[in-house]
Amino acid sequence: MEPIGFRHPCYDEDAHHYFARMHVAVAPACNIRCKYCNRKYDCVSESRPGVVSKVLSPEQACASVEETLQTLPQLTVVGIAGPGDPLANPDATFTTFGLLNGQIPGLSLCLSTNGLRLAEFADEIAAAGINHVTVTVNAVDPEVGQHIYDWVADKGKIYRGKDAAKLLIERQLEGIKAMAERGVGCKINSVLIPGVNDGHLPAVAEKVKELGAFTHNIMPLIISPGSPYEKAGMKEPSPLRVLEVQEKCAEVLPIMRHCRQCRADAVGLLGEDTSVADKGKRSTAVKRVYTPEQREEKLKELDQLLEARRSSKSAVVHKPGTPSVRVAVATRGGGKVNVHFGHAKEFLIYEVAGKSIKLLGVRKVQAYCNGTADCSNADGKRTILGDTATMLADCEILLCSGIGESPSLRLKEKGIATVVRKGDIDELLLESVKFHQYFAGGCGGAMTVS
């Protein structure tokens, strides 16, 4: 039997380097209102849950998957994650899964839900062949939850305050248990909200583990423009606070550290989406078209690479007390250092101790839409550079494919040495100790290694 998360980039840290996923946006309605959310369509400047360019019909979604498979052979997972809640749109959701099962067998199917109607549709989920379900659980105590949810709509009635949180939490926990009983892998998403639930999330981890969840994804709060939290002046958590809470919860459940908080129409490898990058552009590149037989060969090749990666990692024994180096990596995906510092939209943060490599998380550099017609900012480059330098302040090394002199000096002021090199992330990380010793000896600026 294949392990949970096999070939699933969102459920397996190693698999995300090789396999792609696709979200089909067939579910526009939502039955709860989170205070950090404001679902807004068609802004290419942001990548967050709830954002899509177009809502599809089930037939359009299935056709889109068939077309994508011809040029993206590593696509193994198709999910429904909104832009609302899949189970608030049950007809469209299960019709889509039915079409995919009938026309494109062999794909892993998953959905992401707030959990309000999860137990209600537990049998339909299992019957539809859905392998994985992600449930967003931000609290297991209504005293905490009342500060996160504006309202919950159920059976024609609107609940608010503590009553809304109590109903939602009860349904979520019931649904997680129902998934475990039916053999459906269950991942928990939690949004870390400073001053609201950051100290409560270990209790969430304990409860969901008890009910059968197998992994926990703790995501930093993204404050959507126009949301109640934005109007109240709520602040996003610092990267160090996110890491601190993740480490605490990791004592209970394995933590997913490579989440990109994707749009509801994301397509491609994590960190290398095509749905946003290609929007509004007419690509002139000729894409290779794969036959079903060629796709199977490609998948077998990727399986071998994944197995080799796992075997290599399992052979490394971490020795307690080994000095560690924290490294930020500029990447657009594919397991490579392959992007210029100035073009990076995200950094993977690793801790390297001897030959042991641990992914700590993903830190995004992205100007989320401010809700105005003009998203430009004359001082944007300076602001982004300053924000990025602050965001990476706990790192000692930056790996990137290129960097300008000024940004390199700005990072040096923060104590971050820059290594300019293209190549495999794992290989370059293992050289980080050597780079660190070089810079610790008094050398500065950017080091270009051939």
GROMACS .gro file of C-alpha atoms in nm, residues 254-419:
model
  166
  254PRO     CA    1   0.462   1.619   1.225
  255ILE     CA    2   0.464   1.973   1.086
  256MET     CA    3   0.424   2.063   0.720
  257ARG     CA    4   0.686   2.329   0.655
  258HIS     CA    5   0.672   2.380   0.276
  259CYS     CA    6   0.322   2.528   0.238
  260ARG     CA    7   0.283   2.818  -0.008
  261GLN     CA    8  -0.073   2.922   0.100
  262CYS     CA    9  -0.176   2.877  -0.263
  263ARG     CA   10  -0.450   3.037  -0.468
  264ALA     CA   11  -0.761   2.831  -0.532
  265ASP     CA   12  -0.659   2.801  -0.899
  266ALA     CA   13  -0.292   2.712  -0.849
  267VAL     CA   14  -0.127   2.483  -1.105
  268GLY     CA   15   0.221   2.332  -1.108
  269LEU     CA   16   0.503   2.257  -0.869
  270LEU     CA   17   0.484   2.434  -0.534
  271GLY     CA   18   0.672   2.759  -0.575
  272GLU     CA   19   0.654   2.738  -0.954
  273ASP     CA   20   0.287   2.800  -1.032
  274THR     CA   21   0.183   2.872  -1.388
  275SER     CA   22  -0.172   2.992  -1.316
  276VAL     CA   23  -0.058   3.331  -1.190
  277ALA     CA   24   0.265   3.383  -1.381
  278ASP     CA   25   0.109   3.320  -1.722
  279LYS     CA   26  -0.204   3.525  -1.666
  280GLY     CA   27  -0.240   3.804  -1.915
  281LYS     CA   28   0.061   3.687  -2.112
  282ARG     CA   29   0.052   3.499  -2.438
  283SER     CA   30   0.326   3.240  -2.416
  284THR     CA   31   0.519   3.187  -2.738
  285ALA     CA   32   0.714   2.892  -2.603
  286VAL     CA   33   0.641   2.557  -2.761
  287LYS     CA   34   0.543   2.311  -2.490
  288ARG     CA   35   0.610   1.942  -2.521
  289VAL     CA   36   0.296   1.731  -2.540
  290TYR     CA   37   0.313   1.397  -2.359
  291THR     CA   38   0.122   1.085  -2.455
  292PRO     CA   39  -0.025   0.878  -2.169
  293GLU     CA   40   0.260   0.627  -2.214
  294GLN     CA   41   0.523   0.902  -2.199
  295ARG     CA   42   0.360   1.044  -1.889
  296GLU     CA   43   0.384   0.706  -1.715
  297GLU     CA   44   0.753   0.687  -1.800
  298LYS     CA   45   0.805   1.034  -1.661
  299LEU     CA   46   0.626   0.945  -1.338
  300LYS     CA   47   0.842   0.632  -1.296
  301GLU     CA   48   1.153   0.845  -1.341
  302LEU     CA   49   1.032   1.090  -1.076
  303ASP     CA   50   0.947   0.802  -0.841
  304GLN     CA   51   1.309   0.690  -0.864
  305LEU     CA   52   1.438   1.039  -0.790
  306LEU     CA   53   1.203   1.067  -0.493
  307GLU     CA   54   1.312   0.731  -0.355
  308ALA     CA   55   1.679   0.823  -0.395
  309ARG     CA   56   1.619   1.148  -0.210
  310ARG     CA   57   1.444   0.974   0.076
  311SER     CA   58   1.715   0.708   0.101
  312SER     CA   59   1.986   0.972   0.108
  313LYS     CA   60   1.813   1.164   0.386
  314SER     CA   61   1.743   0.854   0.594
  315ALA     CA   62   2.112   0.760   0.584
  316VAL     CA   63   2.211   1.084   0.761
  317VAL     CA   64   2.224   1.066   1.140
  318HIS     CA   65   2.203   1.398   1.320
  319LYS     CA   66   2.448   1.421   1.609
  320PRO     CA   67   2.324   1.634   1.901
  321GLY     CA   68   2.542   1.934   1.964
  322THR     CA   69   2.657   1.968   1.603
  323PRO     CA   70   2.690   2.340   1.517
  324SER     CA   71   2.416   2.453   1.280
  325VAL     CA   72   2.392   2.718   1.011
  326ARG     CA   73   2.062   2.878   0.909
  327VAL     CA   74   2.042   2.929   0.533
  328ALA     CA   75   1.789   3.115   0.315
  329VAL     CA   76   1.751   2.981  -0.039
  330ALA     CA   77   1.614   3.181  -0.333
  331THR     CA   78   1.426   2.938  -0.553
  332ARG     CA   79   1.136   2.916  -0.792
  333GLY     CA   80   1.095   2.546  -0.721
  334GLY     CA   81   1.224   2.218  -0.857
  335GLY     CA   82   1.471   2.167  -0.572
  336LYS     CA   83   1.715   2.416  -0.727
  337VAL     CA   84   1.887   2.743  -0.641
  338ASN     CA   85   1.763   2.909  -0.957
  339VAL     CA   86   1.650   3.266  -0.902
  340HIS     CA   87   1.813   3.608  -0.861
  341PHE     CA   88   1.767   3.766  -0.518
  342GLY     CA   89   1.582   4.060  -0.669
  343HIS     CA   90   1.335   3.833  -0.848
  344ALA     CA   91   1.266   3.599  -0.557
  345LYS     CA   92   0.908   3.579  -0.435
  346GLU     CA   93   0.992   3.335  -0.159
  347PHE     CA   94   1.283   3.191   0.037
  348LEU     CA   95   1.312   2.842   0.175
  349ILE     CA   96   1.472   2.849   0.520
  350TYR     CA   97   1.692   2.555   0.617
  351GLU     CA   98   1.898   2.458   0.919
  352VAL     CA   99   2.215   2.266   0.829
  353ALA     CA  100   2.410   2.077   1.096
  354GLY     CA  101   2.693   1.868   0.955
  355LYS     CA  102   2.527   1.656   0.688
  356SER     CA  103   2.180   1.695   0.839
  357ILE     CA  104   1.937   1.923   0.653
  358LYS     CA  105   1.610   2.041   0.802
  359LEU     CA  106   1.355   2.261   0.625
  360LEU     CA  107   1.224   2.516   0.873
  361GLY     CA  108   0.972   2.688   0.649
  362VAL     CA  109   0.886   2.916   0.359
  363ARG     CA  110   0.900   3.294   0.385
  364LYS     CA  111   0.725   3.491   0.112
  365VAL     CA  112   0.832   3.823  -0.032
  366GLN     CA  113   0.518   3.947  -0.194
  367ALA     CA  114   0.327   4.272  -0.199
  368TYR     CA  115  -0.026   4.154  -0.131
  369CYS     CA  116  -0.287   4.355  -0.317
  370ASN     CA  117  -0.381   4.680  -0.142
  371GLY     CA  118  -0.724   4.692  -0.303
  372THR     CA  119  -0.651   4.996  -0.520
  373ALA     CA  120  -0.638   5.028  -0.896
  374ASP     CA  121  -0.273   5.132  -0.889
  375CYS     CA  122  -0.055   4.874  -0.711
  376SER     CA  123   0.272   5.051  -0.789
  377ASN     CA  124   0.489   5.219  -0.528
  378ALA     CA  125   0.774   5.452  -0.617
  379ASP     CA  126   0.962   5.337  -0.309
  380GLY     CA  127   0.857   4.974  -0.349
  381LYS     CA  128   1.204   4.839  -0.422
  382ARG     CA  129   1.352   4.999  -0.112
  383THR     CA  130   1.063   4.885   0.101
  384ILE     CA  131   1.081   4.529  -0.028
  385LEU     CA  132   1.457   4.513   0.022
  386GLY     CA  133   1.425   4.641   0.377
  387ASP     CA  134   1.143   4.403   0.457
  388THR     CA  135   1.333   4.111   0.305
  389ALA     CA  136   1.651   4.189   0.496
  390THR     CA  137   1.451   4.204   0.819
  391MET     CA  138   1.263   3.884   0.735
  392LEU     CA  139   1.591   3.696   0.684
  393ALA     CA  140   1.770   3.851   0.982
  394ASP     CA  141   1.797   3.519   1.168
  395CYS     CA  142   1.982   3.358   0.874
  396GLU     CA  143   2.358   3.349   0.834
  397ILE     CA  144   2.380   3.255   0.465
  398LEU     CA  145   2.179   3.344   0.155
  399LEU     CA  146   2.199   3.114  -0.148
  400CYS     CA  147   2.085   3.269  -0.476
  401SER     CA  148   2.171   3.267  -0.847
  402GLY     CA  149   2.259   3.636  -0.850
  403ILE     CA  150   2.244   3.955  -0.646
  404GLY     CA  151   2.333   4.322  -0.687
  405GLU     CA  152   2.607   4.493  -0.490
  406SER     CA  153   2.372   4.716  -0.292
  407PRO     CA  154   2.140   4.435  -0.171
  408SER     CA  155   2.445   4.224  -0.086
  409LEU     CA  156   2.582   4.502   0.133
  410ARG     CA  157   2.241   4.556   0.294
  411LEU     CA  158   2.227   4.187   0.386
  412LYS     CA  159   2.584   4.201   0.515
  413GLU     CA  160   2.474   4.476   0.755
  414LYS     CA  161   2.225   4.224   0.894
  415GLY     CA  162   2.500   3.965   0.932
  416ILE     CA  163   2.389   3.764   0.628
  417ALA     CA  164   2.660   3.644   0.390
  418THR     CA  165   2.566   3.584   0.027
  419VAL     CA  166   2.669   3.285  -0.184
   0.00000   0.00000   0.00000
